[in-house]
Short mmCIF file of C-alpha atoms in Angstrom, two decimals:
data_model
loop_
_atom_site.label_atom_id
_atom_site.label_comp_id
_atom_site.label_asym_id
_atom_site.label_seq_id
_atom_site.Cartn_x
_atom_site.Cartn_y
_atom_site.Cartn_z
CA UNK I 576 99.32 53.52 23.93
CA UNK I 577 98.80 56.63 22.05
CA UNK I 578 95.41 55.42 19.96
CA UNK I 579 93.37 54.96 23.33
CA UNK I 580 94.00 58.29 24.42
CA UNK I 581 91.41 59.85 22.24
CA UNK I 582 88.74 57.40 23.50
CA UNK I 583 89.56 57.91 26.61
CA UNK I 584 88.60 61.40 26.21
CA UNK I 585 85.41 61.27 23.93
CA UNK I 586 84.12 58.95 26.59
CA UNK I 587 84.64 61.76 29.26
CA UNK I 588 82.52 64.17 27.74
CA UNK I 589 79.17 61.78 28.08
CA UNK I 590 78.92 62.53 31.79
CA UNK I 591 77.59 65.51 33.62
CA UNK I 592 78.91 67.83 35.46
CA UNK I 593 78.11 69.37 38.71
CA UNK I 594 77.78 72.48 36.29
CA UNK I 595 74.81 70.37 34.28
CA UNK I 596 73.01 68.78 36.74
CA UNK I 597 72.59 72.05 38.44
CA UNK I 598 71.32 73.94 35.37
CA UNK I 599 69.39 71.09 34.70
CA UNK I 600 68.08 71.01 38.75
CA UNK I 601 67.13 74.78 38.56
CA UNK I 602 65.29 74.69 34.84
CA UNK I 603 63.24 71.89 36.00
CA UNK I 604 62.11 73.70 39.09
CA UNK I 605 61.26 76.48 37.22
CA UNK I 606 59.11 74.22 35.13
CA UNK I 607 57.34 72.85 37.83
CA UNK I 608 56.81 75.52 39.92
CA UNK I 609 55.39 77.42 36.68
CA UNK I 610 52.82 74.54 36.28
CA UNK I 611 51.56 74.04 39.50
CA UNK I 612 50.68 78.09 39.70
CA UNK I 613 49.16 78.30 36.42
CA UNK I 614 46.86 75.22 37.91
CA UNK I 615 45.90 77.07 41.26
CA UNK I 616 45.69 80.33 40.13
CA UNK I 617 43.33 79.57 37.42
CA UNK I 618 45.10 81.07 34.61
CA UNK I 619 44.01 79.39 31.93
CA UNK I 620 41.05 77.04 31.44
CA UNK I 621 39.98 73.78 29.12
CA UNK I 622 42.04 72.88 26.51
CA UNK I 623 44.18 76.49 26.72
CA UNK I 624 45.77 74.69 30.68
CA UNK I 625 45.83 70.72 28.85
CA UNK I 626 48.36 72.40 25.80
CA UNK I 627 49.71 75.15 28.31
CA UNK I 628 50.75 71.80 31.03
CA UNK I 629 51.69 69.21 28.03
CA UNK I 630 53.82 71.92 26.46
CA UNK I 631 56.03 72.55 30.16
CA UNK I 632 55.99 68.64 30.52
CA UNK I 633 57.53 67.98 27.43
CA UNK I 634 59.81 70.91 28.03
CA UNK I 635 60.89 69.53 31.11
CA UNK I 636 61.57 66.24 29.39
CA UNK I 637 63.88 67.55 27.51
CA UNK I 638 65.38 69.53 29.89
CA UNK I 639 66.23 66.45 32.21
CA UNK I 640 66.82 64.38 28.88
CA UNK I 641 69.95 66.88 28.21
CA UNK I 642 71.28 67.85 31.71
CA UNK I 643 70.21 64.44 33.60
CA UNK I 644 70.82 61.80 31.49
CA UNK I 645 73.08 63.60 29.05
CA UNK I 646 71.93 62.61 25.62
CA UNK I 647 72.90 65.53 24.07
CA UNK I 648 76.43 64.50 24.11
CA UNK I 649 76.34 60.89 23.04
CA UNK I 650 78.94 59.39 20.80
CA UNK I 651 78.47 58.51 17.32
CA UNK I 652 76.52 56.16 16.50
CA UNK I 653 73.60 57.29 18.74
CA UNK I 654 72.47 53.75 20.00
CA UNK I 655 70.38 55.10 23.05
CA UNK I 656 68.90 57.77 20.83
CA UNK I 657 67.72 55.66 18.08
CA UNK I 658 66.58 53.27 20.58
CA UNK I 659 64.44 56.03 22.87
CA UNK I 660 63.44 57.19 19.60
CA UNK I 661 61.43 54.40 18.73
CA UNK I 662 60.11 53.74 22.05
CA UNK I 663 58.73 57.52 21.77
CA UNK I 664 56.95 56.39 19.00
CA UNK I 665 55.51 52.96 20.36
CA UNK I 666 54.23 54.98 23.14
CA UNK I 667 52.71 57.69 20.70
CA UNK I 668 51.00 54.82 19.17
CA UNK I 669 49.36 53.33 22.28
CA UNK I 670 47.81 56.47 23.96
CA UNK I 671 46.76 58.05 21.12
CA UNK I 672 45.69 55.19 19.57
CA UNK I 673 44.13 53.81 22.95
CA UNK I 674 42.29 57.49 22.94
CA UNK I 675 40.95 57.35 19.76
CA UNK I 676 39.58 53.89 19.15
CA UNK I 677 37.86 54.58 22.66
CA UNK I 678 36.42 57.66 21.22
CA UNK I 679 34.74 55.77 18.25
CA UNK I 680 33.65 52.89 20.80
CA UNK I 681 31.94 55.31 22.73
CA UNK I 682 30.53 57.82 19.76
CA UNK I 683 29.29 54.41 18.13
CA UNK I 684 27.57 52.67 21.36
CA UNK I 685 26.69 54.88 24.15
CA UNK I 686 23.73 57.38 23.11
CA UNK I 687 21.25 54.83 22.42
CA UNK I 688 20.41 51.74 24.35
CA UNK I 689 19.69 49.93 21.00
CA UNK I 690 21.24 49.69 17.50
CA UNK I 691 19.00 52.04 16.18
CA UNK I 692 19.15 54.28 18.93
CA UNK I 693 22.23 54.88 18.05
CA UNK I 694 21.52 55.03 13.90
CA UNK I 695 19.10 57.82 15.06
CA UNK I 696 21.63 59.82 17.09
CA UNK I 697 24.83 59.69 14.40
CA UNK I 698 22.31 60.55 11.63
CA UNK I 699 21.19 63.41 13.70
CA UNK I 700 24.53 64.52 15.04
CA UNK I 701 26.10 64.48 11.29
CA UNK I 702 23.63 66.16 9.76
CA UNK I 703 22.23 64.20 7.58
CA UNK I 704 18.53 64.49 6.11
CA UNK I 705 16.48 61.37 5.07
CA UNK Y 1032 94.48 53.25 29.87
CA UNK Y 1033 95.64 49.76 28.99
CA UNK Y 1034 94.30 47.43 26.34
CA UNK Y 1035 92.74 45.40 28.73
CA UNK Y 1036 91.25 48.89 30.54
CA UNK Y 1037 89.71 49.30 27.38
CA UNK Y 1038 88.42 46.26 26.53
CA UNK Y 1039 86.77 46.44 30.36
CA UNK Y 1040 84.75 50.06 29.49
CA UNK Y 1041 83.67 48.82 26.39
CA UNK Y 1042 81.87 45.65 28.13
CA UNK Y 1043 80.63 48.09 30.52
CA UNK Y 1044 79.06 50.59 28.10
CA UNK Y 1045 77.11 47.50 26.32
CA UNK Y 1046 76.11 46.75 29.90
CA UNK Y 1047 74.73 50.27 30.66
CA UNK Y 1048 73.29 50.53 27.22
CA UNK Y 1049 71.26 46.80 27.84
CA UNK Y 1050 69.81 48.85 30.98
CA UNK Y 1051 68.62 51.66 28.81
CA UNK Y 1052 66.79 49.39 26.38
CA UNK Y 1053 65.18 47.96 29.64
CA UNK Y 1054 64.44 51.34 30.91
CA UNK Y 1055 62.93 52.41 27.15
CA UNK Y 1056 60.53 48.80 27.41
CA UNK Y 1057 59.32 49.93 30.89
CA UNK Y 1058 58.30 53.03 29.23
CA UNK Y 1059 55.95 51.18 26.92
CA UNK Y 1060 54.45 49.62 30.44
CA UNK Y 1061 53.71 52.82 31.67
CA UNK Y 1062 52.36 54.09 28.43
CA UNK Y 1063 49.99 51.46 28.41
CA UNK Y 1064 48.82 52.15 31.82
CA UNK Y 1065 48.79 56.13 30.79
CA UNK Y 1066 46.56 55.12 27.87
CA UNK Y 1067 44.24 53.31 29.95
CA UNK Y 1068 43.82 56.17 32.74
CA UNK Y 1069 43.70 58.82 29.66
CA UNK Y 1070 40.58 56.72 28.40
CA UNK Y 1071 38.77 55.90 31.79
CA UNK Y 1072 39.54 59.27 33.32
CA UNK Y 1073 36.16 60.12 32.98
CA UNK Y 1074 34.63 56.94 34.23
CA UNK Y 1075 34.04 57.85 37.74
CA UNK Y 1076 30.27 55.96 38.25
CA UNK Y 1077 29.00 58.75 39.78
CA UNK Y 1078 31.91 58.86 42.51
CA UNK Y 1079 34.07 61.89 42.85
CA UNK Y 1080 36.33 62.94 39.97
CA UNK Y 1081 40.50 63.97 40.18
CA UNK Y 1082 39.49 67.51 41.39
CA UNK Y 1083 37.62 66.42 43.99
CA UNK Y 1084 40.22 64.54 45.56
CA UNK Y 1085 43.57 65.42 45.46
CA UNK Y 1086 45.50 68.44 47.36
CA UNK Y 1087 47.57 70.20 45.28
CA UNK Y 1088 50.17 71.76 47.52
CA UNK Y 1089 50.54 67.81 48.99
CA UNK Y 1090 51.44 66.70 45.48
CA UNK Y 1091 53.68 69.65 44.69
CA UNK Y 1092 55.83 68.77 47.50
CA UNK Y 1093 55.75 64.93 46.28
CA UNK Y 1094 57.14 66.37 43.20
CA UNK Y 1095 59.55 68.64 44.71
CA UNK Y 1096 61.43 65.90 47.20
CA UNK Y 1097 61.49 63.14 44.23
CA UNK Y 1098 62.99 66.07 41.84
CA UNK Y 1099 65.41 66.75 44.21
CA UNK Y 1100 66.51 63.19 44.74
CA UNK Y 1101 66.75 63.00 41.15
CA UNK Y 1102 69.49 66.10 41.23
CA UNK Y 1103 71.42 64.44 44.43
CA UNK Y 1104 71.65 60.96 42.64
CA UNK Y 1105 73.59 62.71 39.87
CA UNK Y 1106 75.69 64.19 42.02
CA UNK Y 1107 76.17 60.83 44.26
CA UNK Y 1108 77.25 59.34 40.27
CA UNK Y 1109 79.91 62.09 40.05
CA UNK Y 1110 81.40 61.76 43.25
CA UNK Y 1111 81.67 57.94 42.17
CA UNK Y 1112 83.56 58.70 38.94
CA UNK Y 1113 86.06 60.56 41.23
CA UNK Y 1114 86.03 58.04 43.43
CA UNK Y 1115 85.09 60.18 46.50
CA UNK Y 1116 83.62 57.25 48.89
CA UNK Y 1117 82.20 59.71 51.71
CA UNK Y 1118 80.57 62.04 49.24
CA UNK Y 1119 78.87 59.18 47.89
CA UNK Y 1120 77.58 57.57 50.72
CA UNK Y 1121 76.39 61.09 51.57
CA UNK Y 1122 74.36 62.07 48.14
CA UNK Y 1123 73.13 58.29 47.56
CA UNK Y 1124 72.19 58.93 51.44
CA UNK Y 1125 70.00 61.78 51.03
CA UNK Y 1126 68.18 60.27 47.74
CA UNK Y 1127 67.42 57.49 49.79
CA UNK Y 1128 66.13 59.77 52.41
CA UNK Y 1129 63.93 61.93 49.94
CA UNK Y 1130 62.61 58.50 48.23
CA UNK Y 1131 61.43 56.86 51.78
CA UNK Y 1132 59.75 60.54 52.05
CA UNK Y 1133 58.26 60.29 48.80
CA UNK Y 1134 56.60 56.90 48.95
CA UNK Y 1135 55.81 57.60 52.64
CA UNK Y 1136 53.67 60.27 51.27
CA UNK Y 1137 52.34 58.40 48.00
CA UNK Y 1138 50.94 55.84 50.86
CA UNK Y 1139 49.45 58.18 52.98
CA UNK Y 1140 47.67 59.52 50.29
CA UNK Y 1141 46.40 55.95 49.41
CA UNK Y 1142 45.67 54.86 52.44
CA UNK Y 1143 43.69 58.15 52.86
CA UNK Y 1144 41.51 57.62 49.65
CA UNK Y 1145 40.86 54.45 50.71
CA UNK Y 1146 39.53 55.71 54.24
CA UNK Y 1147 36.62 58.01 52.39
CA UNK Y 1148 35.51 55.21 50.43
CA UNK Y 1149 37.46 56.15 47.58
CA UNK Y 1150 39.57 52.82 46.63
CA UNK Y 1151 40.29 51.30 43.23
CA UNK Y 1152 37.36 49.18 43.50
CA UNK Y 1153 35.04 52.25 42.90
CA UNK Y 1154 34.97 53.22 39.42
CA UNK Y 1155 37.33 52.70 36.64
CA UNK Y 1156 38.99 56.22 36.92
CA UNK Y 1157 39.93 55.03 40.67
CA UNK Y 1158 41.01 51.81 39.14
CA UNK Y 1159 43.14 52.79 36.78
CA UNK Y 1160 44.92 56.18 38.77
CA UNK Y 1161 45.68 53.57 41.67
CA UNK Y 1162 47.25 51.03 38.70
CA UNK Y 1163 49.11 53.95 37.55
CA UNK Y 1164 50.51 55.82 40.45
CA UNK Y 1165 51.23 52.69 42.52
CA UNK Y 1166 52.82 50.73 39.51
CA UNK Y 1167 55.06 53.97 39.16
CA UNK Y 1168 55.60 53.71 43.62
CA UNK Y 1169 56.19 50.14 43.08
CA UNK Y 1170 59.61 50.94 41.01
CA UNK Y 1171 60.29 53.18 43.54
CA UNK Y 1172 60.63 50.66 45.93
CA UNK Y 1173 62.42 48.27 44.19
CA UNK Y 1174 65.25 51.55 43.96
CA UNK Y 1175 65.41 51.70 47.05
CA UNK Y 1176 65.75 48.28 47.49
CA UNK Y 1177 68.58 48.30 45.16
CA UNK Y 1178 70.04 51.77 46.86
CA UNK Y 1179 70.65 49.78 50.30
CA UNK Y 1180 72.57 46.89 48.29
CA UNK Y 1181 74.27 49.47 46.66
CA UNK Y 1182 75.32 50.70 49.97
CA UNK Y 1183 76.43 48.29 51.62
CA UNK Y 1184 79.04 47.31 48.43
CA UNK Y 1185 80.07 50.66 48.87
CA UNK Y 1186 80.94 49.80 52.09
CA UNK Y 1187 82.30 46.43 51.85
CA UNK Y 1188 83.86 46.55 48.53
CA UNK Y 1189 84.68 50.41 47.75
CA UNK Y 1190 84.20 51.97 44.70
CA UNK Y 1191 85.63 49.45 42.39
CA UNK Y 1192 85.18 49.21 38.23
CA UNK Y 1193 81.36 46.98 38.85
CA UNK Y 1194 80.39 49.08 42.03
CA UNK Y 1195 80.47 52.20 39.66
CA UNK Y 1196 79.10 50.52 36.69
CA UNK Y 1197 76.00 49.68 38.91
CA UNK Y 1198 75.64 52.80 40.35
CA UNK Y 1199 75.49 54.48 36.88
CA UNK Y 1200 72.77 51.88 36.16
CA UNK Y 1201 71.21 53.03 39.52
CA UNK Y 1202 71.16 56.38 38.69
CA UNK Y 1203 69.94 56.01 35.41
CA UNK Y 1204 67.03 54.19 36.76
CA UNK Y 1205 66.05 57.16 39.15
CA UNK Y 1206 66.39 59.57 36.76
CA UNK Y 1207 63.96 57.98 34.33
CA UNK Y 1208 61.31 57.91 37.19
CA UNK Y 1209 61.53 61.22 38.01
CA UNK Y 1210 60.67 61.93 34.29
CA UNK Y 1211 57.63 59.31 34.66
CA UNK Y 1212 56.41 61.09 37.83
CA UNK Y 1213 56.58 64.85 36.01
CA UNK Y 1214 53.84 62.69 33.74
CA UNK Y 1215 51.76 61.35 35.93
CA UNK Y 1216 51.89 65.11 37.65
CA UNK Y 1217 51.19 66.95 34.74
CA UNK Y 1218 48.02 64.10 33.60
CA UNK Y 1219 46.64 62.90 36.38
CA UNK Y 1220 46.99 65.57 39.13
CA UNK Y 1221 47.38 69.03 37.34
CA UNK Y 1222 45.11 68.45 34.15
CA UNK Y 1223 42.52 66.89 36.54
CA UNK Y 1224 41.89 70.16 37.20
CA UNK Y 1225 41.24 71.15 34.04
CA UNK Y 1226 37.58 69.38 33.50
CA UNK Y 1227 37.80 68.84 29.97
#
């Protein structure tokens, strides 16, 4: 049984190690902990703390991604990849979407309590001149 | 490893690969619910908003104890792949522990909002942060559920070929709601505080 030898040991390097998970442990504390003080010390405001927190989030994704759940060193062909791939995009799709039609609901509805209410306002907020 | 080994691990990859599919679909559950609480966030009928109710240092350590459980289940996994029955009993143990602790304090935190008035039946931000967070407590629960069951095969049936298949499902599972709960974190309780 020579052939199943080199199986054998591709297999063995898709799980962690203590070595990984502890890296993995440590970075992610550092993310969080780096969050949470940027939040109560006020360090950054509006939109500067939304990109500044989305930015360590996703960072910490990818950080558990690689040292948790060991995606990084997946076999060929990358089945769980492709497959998180898509879902990464299927989730894309609903919150931004979700966020964006709402936006337009809202923009379209809200500032008048009658059709042309409304007219008036999106005339006057896009500049036009009649 | 024999033929027949071989032809074994292979089943069991497929199997564990079938639970990451599941665990990628669950992901489009919670992105729904994400979407909805992104768009009603600001919905609060005149009732407090995210920064007037939650306690920062209390969620921090929510995060800390479920991040931690997260490291120990990894290590409970690798004491399973060398077969190390104590060691696992002891780090599947203490993720256990940390996940009773975590929920413990997700419900304390509920029951408290609830208390001041402040339950889902309020506004729509209410509605959909309690849809969110206890959809997201709920799976919690149900791995805890399965962490007993997986303890007690441990005990009664040692770590054979399915027991450690399971538990790499098990783990899997724990892991991806740690990553969920560094979301709901970041969205709901840290850019809450960000009033845009």
């Amino acid at each position: 049984m020579s052939q199943p030898k080199a199986v054998v040991a591709r297999h063995e390097t898709t799980h962690g190690t203590v070595r990984s998970y502890t890296i993995g442990f440590v970075l992610s504390l550092i993310l969080t902990l780096t969050a949470y003080l940027l939040v109560v010390n006020d360090v950054f405001h509006g939109w500067t703390l939304v990109y500044a927190l989305a930015t360590l989030a996703v960072a910490q994704l990818l950080v558990q991604l690689l040292f948790f759940l060991h995606l990084g060193r997946e076999s060929r062909p990358r089945w769980n990849l492709t497959v998180m791939l898509f879902a990464v995009m299927v989730v894309a799709t609903l919150v931004f979407g979700s966020l964006w039609i709402m936006r337009n609901i809202q923009y379209n509805h809200n500032h008048g309590a009658t059709p042309s209410g409304t007219n008036e306002f999106i005339i006057h907020d896009e500049g036009y001149n009649q | 490893m024999s033929e027949l080994a071989l032809e074994k691990h292979e089943a069991d990859s497929k199997s564990i690969f079938g639970f990451w599919v599941y665990l990628m679909t669950d992901c489009v559950l919670f992105a729904t619910l994400f979407g909805t609480f992104a768009v009603l966030r600001g919905s609060t009928f005149g009732g407090p908003a995210g920064s007037d109710l939650f306690s920062m240092p209390f969620v921090l350590v929510e995060t800390l104890a479920l991040l931690t459980s997260s490291f120990t289940c990894g290590l409970g996994l690798l004491a399973a792949r060398r077969r190390d029955k104590q060691q696992v009993l002891l780090f599947f143990g203490i993720t256990f522990l940390l996940g009773i602790f975590f929920l413990t304090m997700e419900l304390t935190e509920f029951h408290h909002l609830a208390q001041e008035g402040n339950s889902w039946r309020h506004s729509g931000f209410l509605s959909s942060f309690f849809t969110l967070v206890a959809t997201h407590g709920l799976h919690i629960t149900a791995g805890l559920l399965w962490m007993t069951i997986m303890g007690i095969e441990v005990l009664t049936r040692g770590l054979n070929r399915v027991v450690t298949r399971q538990l790499t499902m098990l783990s899997l599972f724990w892991h991806f709601l740690d990553i969920i709960w560094i979301f709901i974190f970041t969205i709901v309780y840290l850019m809450g505080r960000a009033a845009v």
